[in-house]
Tab-separated table of C-alpha atoms in Angstrom:
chain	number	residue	atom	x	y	z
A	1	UNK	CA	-35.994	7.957	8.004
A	2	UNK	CA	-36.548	11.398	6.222
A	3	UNK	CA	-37.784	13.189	9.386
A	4	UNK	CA	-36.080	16.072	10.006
A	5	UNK	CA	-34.430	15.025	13.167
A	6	UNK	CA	-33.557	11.819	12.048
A	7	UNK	CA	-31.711	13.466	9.198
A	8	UNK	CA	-29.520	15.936	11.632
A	9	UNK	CA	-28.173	13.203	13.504
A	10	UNK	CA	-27.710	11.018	10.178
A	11	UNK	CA	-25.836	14.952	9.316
A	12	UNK	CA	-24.059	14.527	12.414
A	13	UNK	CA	-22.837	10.939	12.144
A	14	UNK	CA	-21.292	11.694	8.159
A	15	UNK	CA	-19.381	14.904	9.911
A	16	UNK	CA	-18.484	12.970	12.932
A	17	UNK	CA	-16.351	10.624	10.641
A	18	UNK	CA	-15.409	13.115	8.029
A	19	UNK	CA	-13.796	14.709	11.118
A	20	UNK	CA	-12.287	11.623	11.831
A	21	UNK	CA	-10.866	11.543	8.291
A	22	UNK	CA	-9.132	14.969	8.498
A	23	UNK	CA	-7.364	14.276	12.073
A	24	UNK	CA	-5.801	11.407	10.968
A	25	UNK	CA	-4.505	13.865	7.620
A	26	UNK	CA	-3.003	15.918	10.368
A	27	UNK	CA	-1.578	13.831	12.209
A	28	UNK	CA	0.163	11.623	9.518
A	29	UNK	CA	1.199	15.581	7.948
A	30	UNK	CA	2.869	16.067	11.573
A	31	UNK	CA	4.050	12.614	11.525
A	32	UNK	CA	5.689	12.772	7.793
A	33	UNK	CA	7.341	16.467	9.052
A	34	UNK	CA	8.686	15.029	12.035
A	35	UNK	CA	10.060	11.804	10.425
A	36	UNK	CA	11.974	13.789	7.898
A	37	UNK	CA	13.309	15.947	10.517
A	38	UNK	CA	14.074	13.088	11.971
A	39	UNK	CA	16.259	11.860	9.553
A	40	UNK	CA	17.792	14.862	8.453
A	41	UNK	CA	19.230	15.606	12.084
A	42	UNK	CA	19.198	12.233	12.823
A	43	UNK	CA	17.323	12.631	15.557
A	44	UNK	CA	16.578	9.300	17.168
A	45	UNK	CA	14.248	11.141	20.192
A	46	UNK	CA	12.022	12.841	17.570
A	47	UNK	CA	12.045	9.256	15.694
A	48	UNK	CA	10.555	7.589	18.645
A	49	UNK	CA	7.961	10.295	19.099
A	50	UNK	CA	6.957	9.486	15.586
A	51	UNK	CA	6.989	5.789	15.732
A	52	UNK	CA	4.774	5.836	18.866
A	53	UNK	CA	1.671	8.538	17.102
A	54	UNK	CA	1.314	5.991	14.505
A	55	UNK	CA	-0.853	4.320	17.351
A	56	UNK	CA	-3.657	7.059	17.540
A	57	UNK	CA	-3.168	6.708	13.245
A	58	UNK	CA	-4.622	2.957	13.500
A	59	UNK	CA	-6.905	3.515	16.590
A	60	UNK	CA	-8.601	6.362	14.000
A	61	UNK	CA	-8.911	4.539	11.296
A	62	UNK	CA	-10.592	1.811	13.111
A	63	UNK	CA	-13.145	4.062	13.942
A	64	UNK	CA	-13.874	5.417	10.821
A	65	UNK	CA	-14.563	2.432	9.833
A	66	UNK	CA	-16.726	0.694	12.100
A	67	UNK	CA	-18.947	4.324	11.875
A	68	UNK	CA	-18.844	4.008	8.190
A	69	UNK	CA	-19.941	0.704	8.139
A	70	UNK	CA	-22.655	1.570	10.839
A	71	UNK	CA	-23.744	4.230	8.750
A	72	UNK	CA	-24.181	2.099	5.967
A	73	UNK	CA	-25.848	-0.930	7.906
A	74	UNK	CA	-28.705	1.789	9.581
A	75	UNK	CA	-29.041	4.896	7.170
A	76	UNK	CA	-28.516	2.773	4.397
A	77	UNK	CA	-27.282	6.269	2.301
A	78	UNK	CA	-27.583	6.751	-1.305
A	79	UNK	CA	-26.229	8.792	-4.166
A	80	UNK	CA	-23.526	11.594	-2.429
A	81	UNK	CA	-24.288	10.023	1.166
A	82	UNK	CA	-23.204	7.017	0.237
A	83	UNK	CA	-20.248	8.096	-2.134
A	84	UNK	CA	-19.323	10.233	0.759
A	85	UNK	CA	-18.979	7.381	3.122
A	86	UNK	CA	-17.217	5.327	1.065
A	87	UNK	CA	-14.910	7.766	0.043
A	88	UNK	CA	-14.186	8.296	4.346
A	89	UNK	CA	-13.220	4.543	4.201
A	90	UNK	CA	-10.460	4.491	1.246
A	91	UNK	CA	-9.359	7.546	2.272
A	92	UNK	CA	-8.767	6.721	6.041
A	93	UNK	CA	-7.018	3.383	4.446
A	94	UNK	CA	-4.600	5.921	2.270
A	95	UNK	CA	-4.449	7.763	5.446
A	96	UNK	CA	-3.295	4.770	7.485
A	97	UNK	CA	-0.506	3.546	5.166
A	98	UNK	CA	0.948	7.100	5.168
A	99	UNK	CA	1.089	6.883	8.787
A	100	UNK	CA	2.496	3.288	8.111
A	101	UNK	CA	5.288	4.649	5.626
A	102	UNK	CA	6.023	7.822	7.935
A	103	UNK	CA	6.742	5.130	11.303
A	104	UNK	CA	8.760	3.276	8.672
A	105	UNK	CA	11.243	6.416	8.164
A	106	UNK	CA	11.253	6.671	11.882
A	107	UNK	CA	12.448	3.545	12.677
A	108	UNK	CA	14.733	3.226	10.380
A	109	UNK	CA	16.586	7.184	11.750
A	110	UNK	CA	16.298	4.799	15.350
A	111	UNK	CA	18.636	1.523	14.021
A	112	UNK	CA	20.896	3.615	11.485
A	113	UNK	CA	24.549	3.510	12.958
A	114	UNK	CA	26.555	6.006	12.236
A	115	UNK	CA	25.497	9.671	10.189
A	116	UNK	CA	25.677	10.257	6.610
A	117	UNK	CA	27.021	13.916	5.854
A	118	UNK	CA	25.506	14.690	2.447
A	119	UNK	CA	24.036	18.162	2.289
A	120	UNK	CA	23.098	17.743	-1.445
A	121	UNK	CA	20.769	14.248	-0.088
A	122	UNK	CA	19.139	16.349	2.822
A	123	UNK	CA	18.338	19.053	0.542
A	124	UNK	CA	16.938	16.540	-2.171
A	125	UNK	CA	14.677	15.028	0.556
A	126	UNK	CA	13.847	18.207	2.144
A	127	UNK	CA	12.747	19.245	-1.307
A	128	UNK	CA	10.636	15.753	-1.764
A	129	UNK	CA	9.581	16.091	1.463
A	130	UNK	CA	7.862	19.924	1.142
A	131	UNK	CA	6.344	18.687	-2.179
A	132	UNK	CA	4.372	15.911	-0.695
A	133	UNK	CA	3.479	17.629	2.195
A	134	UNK	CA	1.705	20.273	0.250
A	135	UNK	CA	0.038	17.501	-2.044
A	136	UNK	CA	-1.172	15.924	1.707
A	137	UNK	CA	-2.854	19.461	3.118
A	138	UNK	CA	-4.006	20.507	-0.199
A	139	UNK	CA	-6.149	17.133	-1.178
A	140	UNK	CA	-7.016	17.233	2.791
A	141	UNK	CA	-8.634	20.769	1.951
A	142	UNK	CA	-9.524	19.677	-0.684
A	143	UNK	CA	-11.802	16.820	0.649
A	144	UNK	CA	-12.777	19.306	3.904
A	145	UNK	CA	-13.801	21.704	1.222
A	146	UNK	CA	-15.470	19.638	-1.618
A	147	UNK	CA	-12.967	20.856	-3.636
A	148	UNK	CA	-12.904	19.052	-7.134
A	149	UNK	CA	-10.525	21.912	-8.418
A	150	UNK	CA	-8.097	21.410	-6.214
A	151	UNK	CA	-8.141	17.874	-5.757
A	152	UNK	CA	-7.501	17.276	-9.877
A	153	UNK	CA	-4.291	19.552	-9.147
A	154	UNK	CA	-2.857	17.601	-6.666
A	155	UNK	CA	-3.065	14.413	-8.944
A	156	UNK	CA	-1.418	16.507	-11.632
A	157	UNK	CA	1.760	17.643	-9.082
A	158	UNK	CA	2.571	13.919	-8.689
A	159	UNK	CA	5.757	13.736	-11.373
A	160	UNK	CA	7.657	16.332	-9.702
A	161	UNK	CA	7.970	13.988	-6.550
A	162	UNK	CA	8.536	10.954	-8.786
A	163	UNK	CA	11.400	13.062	-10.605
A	164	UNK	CA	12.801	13.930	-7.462
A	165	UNK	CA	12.890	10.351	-6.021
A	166	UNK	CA	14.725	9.320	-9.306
A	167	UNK	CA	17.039	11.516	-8.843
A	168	UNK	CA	17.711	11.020	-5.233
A	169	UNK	CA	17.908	7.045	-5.937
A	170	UNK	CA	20.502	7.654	-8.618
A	171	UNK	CA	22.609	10.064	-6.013
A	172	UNK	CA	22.873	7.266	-3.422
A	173	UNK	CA	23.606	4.361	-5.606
A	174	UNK	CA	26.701	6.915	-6.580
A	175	UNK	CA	27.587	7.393	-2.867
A	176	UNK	CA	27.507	3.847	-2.011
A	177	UNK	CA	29.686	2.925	-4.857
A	178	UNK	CA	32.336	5.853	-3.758
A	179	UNK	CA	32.167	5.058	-0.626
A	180	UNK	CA	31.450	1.247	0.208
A	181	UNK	CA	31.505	1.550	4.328
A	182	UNK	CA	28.326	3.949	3.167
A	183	UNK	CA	26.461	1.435	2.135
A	184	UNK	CA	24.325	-0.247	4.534
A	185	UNK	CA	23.428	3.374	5.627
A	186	UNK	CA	22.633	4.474	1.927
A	187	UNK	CA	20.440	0.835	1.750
A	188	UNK	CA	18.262	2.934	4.631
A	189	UNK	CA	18.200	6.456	2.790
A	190	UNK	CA	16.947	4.186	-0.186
A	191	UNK	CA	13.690	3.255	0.966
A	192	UNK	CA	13.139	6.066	3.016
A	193	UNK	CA	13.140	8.593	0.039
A	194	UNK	CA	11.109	5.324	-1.549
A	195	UNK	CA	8.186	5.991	1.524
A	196	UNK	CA	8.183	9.661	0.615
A	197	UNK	CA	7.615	9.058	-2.732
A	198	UNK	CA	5.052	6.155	-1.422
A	199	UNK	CA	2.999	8.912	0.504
A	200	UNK	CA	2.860	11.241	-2.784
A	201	UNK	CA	0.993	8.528	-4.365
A	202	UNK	CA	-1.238	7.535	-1.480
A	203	UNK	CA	-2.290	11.723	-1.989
A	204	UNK	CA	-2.891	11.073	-5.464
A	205	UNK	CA	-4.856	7.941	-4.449
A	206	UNK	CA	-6.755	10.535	-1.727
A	207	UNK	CA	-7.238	12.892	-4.653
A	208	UNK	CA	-9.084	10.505	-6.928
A	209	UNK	CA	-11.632	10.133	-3.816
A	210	UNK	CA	-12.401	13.455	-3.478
A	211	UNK	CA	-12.707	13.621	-6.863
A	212	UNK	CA	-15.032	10.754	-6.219
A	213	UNK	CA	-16.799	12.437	-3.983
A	214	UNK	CA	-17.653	15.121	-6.032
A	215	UNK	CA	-18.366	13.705	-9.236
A	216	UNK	CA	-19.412	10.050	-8.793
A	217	UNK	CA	-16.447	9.284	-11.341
A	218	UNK	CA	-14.745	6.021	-9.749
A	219	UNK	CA	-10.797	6.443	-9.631
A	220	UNK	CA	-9.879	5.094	-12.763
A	221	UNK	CA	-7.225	2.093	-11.788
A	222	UNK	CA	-4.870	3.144	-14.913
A	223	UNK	CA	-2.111	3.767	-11.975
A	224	UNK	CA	0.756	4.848	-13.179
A	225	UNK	CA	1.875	6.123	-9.734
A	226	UNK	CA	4.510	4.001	-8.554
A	227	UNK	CA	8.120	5.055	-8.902
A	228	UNK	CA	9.981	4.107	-12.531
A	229	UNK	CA	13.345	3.829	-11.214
A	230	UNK	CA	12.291	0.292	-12.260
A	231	UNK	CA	12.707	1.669	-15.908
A	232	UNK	CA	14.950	4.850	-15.947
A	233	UNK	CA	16.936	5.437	-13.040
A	234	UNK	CA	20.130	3.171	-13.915
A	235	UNK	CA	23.225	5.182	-12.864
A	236	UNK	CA	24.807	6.293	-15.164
A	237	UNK	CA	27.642	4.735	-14.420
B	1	UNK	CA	-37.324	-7.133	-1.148
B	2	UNK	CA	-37.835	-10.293	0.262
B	3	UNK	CA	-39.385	-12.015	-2.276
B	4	UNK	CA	-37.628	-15.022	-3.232
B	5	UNK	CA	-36.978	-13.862	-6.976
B	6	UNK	CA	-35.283	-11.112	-5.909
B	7	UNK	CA	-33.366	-12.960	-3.121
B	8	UNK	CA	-31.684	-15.020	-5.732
B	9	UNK	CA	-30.355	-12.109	-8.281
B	10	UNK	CA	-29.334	-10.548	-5.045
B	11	UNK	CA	-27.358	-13.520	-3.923
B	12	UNK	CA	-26.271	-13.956	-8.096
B	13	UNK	CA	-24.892	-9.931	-7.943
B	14	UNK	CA	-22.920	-11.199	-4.432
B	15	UNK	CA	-21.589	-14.032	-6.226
B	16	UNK	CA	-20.515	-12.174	-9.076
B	17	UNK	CA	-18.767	-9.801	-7.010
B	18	UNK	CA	-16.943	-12.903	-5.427
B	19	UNK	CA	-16.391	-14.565	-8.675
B	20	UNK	CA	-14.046	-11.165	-9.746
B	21	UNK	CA	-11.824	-10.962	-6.472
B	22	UNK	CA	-11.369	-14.557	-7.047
B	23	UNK	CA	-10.363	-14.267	-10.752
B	24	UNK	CA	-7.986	-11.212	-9.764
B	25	UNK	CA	-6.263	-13.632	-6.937
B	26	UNK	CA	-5.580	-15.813	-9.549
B	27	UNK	CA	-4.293	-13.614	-11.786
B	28	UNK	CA	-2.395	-12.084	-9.200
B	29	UNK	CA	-0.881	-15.462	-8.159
B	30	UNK	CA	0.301	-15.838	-11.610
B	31	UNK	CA	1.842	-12.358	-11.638
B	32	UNK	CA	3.651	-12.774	-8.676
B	33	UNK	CA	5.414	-16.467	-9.889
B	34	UNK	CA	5.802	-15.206	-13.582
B	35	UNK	CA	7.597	-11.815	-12.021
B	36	UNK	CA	9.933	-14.037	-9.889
B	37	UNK	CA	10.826	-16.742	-12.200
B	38	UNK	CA	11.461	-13.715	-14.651
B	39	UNK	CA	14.145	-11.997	-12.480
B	40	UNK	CA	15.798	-15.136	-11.686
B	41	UNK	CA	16.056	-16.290	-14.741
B	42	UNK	CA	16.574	-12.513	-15.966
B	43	UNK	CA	13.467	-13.098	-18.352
B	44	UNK	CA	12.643	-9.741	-19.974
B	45	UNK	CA	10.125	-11.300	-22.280
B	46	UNK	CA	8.143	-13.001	-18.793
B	47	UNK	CA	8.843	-9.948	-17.466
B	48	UNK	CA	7.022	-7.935	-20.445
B	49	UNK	CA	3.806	-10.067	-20.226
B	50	UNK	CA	3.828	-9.769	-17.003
B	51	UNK	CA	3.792	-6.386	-17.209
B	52	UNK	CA	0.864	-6.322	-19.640
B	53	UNK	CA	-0.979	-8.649	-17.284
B	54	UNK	CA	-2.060	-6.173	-14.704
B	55	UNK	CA	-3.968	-4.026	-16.584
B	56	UNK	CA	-6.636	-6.815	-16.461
B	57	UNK	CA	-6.037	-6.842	-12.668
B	58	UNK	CA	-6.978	-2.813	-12.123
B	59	UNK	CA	-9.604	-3.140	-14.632
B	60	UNK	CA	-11.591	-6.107	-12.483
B	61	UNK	CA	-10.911	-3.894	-9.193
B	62	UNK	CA	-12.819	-1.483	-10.945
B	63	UNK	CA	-15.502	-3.840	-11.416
B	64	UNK	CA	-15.710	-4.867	-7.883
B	65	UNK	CA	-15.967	-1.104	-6.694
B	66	UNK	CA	-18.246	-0.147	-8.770
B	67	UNK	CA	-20.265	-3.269	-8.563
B	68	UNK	CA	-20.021	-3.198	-5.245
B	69	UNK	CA	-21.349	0.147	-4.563
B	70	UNK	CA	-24.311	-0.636	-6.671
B	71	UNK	CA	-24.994	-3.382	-4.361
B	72	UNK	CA	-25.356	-1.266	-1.548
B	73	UNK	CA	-27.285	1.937	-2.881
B	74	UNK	CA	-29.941	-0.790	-4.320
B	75	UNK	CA	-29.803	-3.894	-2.268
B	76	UNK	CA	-29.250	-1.943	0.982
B	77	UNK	CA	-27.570	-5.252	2.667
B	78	UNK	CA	-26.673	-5.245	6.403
B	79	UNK	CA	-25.470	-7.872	8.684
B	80	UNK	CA	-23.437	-10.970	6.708
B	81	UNK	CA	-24.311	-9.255	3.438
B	82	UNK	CA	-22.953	-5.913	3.873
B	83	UNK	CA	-19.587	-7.571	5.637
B	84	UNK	CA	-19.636	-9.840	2.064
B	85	UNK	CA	-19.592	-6.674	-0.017
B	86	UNK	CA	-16.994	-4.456	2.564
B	87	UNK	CA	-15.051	-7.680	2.452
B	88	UNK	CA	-15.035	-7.810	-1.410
B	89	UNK	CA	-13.743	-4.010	-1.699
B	90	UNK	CA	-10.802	-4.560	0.341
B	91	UNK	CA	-9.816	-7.315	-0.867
B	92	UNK	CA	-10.168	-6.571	-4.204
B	93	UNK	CA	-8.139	-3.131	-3.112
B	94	UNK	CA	-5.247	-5.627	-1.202
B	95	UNK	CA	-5.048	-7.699	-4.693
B	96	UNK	CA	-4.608	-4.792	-7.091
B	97	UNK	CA	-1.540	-3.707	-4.925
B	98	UNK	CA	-0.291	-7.272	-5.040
B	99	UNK	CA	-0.633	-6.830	-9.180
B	100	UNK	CA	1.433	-4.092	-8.848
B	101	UNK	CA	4.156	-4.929	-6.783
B	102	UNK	CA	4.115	-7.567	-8.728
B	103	UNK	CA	4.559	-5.406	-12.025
B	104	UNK	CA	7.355	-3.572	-10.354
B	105	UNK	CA	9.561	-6.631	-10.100
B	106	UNK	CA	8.965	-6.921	-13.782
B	107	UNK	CA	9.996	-3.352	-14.513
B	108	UNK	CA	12.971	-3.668	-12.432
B	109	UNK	CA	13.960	-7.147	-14.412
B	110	UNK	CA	13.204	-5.177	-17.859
B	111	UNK	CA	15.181	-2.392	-16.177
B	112	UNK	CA	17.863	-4.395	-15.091
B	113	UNK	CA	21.378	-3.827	-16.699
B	114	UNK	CA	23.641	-7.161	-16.957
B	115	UNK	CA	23.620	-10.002	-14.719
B	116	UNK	CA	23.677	-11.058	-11.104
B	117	UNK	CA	24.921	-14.458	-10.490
B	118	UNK	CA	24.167	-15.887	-7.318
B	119	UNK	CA	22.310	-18.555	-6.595
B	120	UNK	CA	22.370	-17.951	-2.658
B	121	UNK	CA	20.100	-14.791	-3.448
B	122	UNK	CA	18.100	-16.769	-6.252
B	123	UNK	CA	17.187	-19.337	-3.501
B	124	UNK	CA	16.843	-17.228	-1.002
B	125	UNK	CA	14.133	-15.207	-3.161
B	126	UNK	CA	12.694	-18.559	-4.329
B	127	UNK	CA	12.093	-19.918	-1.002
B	128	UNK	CA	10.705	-16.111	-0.184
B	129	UNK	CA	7.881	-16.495	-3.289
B	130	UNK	CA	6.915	-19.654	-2.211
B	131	UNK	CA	6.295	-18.897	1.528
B	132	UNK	CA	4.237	-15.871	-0.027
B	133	UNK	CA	2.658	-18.082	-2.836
B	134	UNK	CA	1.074	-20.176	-0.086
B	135	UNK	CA	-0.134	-17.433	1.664
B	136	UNK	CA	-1.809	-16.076	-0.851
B	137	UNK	CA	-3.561	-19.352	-2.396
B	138	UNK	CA	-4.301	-20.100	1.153
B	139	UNK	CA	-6.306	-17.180	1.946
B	140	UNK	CA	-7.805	-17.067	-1.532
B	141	UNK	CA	-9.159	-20.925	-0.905
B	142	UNK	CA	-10.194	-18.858	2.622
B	143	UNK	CA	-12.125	-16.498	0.895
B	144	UNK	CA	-13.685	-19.101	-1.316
B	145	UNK	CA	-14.769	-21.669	1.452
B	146	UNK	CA	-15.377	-18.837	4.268
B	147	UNK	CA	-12.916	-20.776	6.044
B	148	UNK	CA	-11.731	-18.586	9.050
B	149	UNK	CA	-9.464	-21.024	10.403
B	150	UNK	CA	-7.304	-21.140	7.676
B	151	UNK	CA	-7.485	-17.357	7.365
B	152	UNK	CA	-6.201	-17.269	10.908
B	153	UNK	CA	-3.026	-19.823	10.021
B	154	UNK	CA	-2.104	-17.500	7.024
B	155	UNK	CA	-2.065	-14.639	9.731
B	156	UNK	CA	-0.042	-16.060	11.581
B	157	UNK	CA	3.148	-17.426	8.995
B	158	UNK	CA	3.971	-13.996	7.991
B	159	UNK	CA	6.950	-14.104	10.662
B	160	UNK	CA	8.391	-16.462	8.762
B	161	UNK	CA	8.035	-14.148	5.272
B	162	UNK	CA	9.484	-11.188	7.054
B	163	UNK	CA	12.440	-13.201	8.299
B	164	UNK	CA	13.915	-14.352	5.163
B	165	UNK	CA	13.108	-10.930	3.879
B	166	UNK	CA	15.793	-9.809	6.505
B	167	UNK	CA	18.305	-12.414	5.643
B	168	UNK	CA	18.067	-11.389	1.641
B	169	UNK	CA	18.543	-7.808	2.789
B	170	UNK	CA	21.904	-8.515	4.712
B	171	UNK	CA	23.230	-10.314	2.133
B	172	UNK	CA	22.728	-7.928	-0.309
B	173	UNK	CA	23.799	-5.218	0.970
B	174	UNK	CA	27.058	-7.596	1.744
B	175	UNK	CA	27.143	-8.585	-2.692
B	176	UNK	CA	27.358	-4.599	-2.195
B	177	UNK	CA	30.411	-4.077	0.055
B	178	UNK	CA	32.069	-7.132	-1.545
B	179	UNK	CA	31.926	-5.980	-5.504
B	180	UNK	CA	30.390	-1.763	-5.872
B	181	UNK	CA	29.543	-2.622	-9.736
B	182	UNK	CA	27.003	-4.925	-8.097
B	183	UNK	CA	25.457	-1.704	-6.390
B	184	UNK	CA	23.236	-0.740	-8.821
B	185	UNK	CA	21.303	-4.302	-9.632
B	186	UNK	CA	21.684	-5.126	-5.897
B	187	UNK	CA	19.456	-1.910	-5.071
B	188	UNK	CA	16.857	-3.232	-7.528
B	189	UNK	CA	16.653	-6.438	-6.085
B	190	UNK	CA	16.501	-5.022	-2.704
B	191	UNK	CA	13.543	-3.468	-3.640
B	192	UNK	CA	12.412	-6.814	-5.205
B	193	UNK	CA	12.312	-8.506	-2.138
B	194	UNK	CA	10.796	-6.104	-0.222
B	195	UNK	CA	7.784	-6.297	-2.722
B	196	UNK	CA	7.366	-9.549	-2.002
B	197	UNK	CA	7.610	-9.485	1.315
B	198	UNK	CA	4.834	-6.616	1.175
B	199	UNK	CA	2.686	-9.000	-0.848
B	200	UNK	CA	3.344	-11.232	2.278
B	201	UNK	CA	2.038	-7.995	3.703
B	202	UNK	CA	-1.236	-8.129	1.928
B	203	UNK	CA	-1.823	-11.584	2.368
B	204	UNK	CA	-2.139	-10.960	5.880
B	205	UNK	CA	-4.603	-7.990	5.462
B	206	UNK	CA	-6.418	-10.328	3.143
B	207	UNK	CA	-6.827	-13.036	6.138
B	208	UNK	CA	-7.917	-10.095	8.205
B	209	UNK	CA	-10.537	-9.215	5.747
B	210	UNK	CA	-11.987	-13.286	5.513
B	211	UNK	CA	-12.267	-13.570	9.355
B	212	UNK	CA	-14.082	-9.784	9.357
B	213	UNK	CA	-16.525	-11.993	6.416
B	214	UNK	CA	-16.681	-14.994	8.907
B	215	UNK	CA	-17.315	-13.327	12.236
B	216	UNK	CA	-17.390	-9.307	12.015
B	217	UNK	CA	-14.397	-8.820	13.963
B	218	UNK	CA	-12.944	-5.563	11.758
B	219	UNK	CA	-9.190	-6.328	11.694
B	220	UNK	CA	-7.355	-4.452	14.399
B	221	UNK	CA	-5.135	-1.826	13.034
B	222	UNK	CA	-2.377	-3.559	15.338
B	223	UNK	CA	0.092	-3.415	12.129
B	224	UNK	CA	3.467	-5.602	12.818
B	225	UNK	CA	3.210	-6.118	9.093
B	226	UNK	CA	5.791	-3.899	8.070
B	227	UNK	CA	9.552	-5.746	7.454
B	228	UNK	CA	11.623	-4.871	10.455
B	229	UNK	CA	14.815	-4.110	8.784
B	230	UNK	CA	14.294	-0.575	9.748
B	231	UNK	CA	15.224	-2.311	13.458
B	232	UNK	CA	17.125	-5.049	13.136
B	233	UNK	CA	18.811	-5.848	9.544
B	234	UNK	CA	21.860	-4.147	10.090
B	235	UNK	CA	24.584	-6.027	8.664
B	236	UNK	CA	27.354	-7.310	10.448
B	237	UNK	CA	30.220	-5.423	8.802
């Protein structure tokens, strides 16, 4: 087991699905983008594109696991090995739902009827949007590079995004009470700024693993990452 | 390894492992009818404990990863072991999302400005939890009794979950065209429903995870589990 050889290809098989791990973070980065534009130009073409990579999203994180588990059945790892494996398998599960969360945008752009002209709610999602797409390649660095630094940043940059989605969820409940034909439409825009802000917390979740990773420190489960519009974003009306 | 003393505090550490996902199922359980008998009954003081409830829930999921990683670095299981312990994780990971979606229906009852008054929607949501409820017992007796077959039969009555979801959506967003000072609670209860049709969601991941204990079989990444209003839950008007 500690031959030399032996431990190249046991090298090998730890990149081979930390390679995994970072093409799925591409693709679901590519997938969010597109979804967004998606929506924004209401572009049901681009929509379906989306929709159908989520595919190659599950297929990947199938593999990732089976090798992880592999890995664990044959090399039996220890210490960073085996905090390194595990952290492939959460974060290829983060990985997945983002991919999930991203088709879910998508399909809703494919069955809204109509448009919805609001410049102020593209920008507002455009700005959610950029913020949790940095948080997604920075941690994804992050974990290609080892990089606690960075990683304990991202987690940090995750109220911004939460702000944002408040704000966005108080700006549609206004539109659908001005204009009531808006709002099965608005009922749409609703949970798709609510995925965005999903996918900023499944980063945070990815940044607590490469934290992991580095450290040994488990993610502690004090999560206060879901949205509060539960508690603060009444309108104010 | 194999000596027989050992064999048994192995098998204890399993069981103890068990023993946790099983307590957080319960508590989960609770959560999830203590939430929904809180927002129909516009509870705030339900809604407060259960609030307070799921910190137990993310501390045991911390117990079951960390226990569980221990396992493997020491007991180096393979085979029906190893699937035991993989099992455990993900479940215990499925279970502390159920907590808090659970927790978010709380929030959004403590949140929750005035009253909504409509017993179609309380029903509606009623018969929704229960459907889930089942599910969820179901595939924690599953897990219990290694009982694939049952796991399989929770798989497969998610449809069912996912279709009243659909009809609670339409008619909320129709409480929405019909009186806009219903817009704002309506959105929160949209999201309501949708958490419990996610912890539907899990349910079914959970039923995955007992047949992967039972036979190996890693759950496909196949994912229908998503609610299809995004397709089909336009509303009429």
């Amino acid at each position: 087991m500690t031959m030399p050889h032996t431990v190249t290809l046991f090298d090998q098989e730890l990149k081979a699905v930390a390679g995994r791990v970072s093409e799925m973070g591409g693709l679901t980065e590519a997938m969010l983008s597109d979804a967004v534009s998606a929506l924004t130009r209401m572009d049901k073409d681009l929509a379906r594109r989306v929709v159908a990579q989520d595919k190659r999203v599950d297929a990947l994180q199938f593999e990732v696991e089976e090798q992880a588990i592999l890995i664990i059945a044959r090399r039996q790892p220890v210490a960073q090995d085996l905090r390194d494996v595990i952290a492939a398998m959460r974060i290829s599960n983060d990985l997945e739902r983002v991919g999930d969360l991203a088709k879910n945008i998508a399909k809703r752009v494919i069955a809204i009827d109509g448009t919805f002209d609001s410049k102020k709610f593209a920008l507002g999602v455009e700005h959610m949007t950029e913020l949790t797409q940095a948080q997604l390649k920075d941690v994804l660095d992050a974990y290609a590079n080892r990089d606690e630094e960075t990683a304990v940043s991202v987690r940090e940059r995750d109220d911004e995004v939460d702000a944002i989605y408040t704000s966005i969820f108080r700006e549609l409940l206004t539109y659908m009470m001005e204009d009531p034909r808006q709002i099965s439409i608005c009922a749409h825009l609703l949970f798709c700024a609510k995925n965005i802000e999903r996918i900023g917390d499944h980063a945070t979740n990815i940044a607590e693993n490469v934290i992991y990773m580095a450290t040994g420190v488990q993610p502690m489960d004090d999560r206060q990452k879901q949205d509060e519009t539960g508690v603060v974003a009444e309108p104010s009306s």
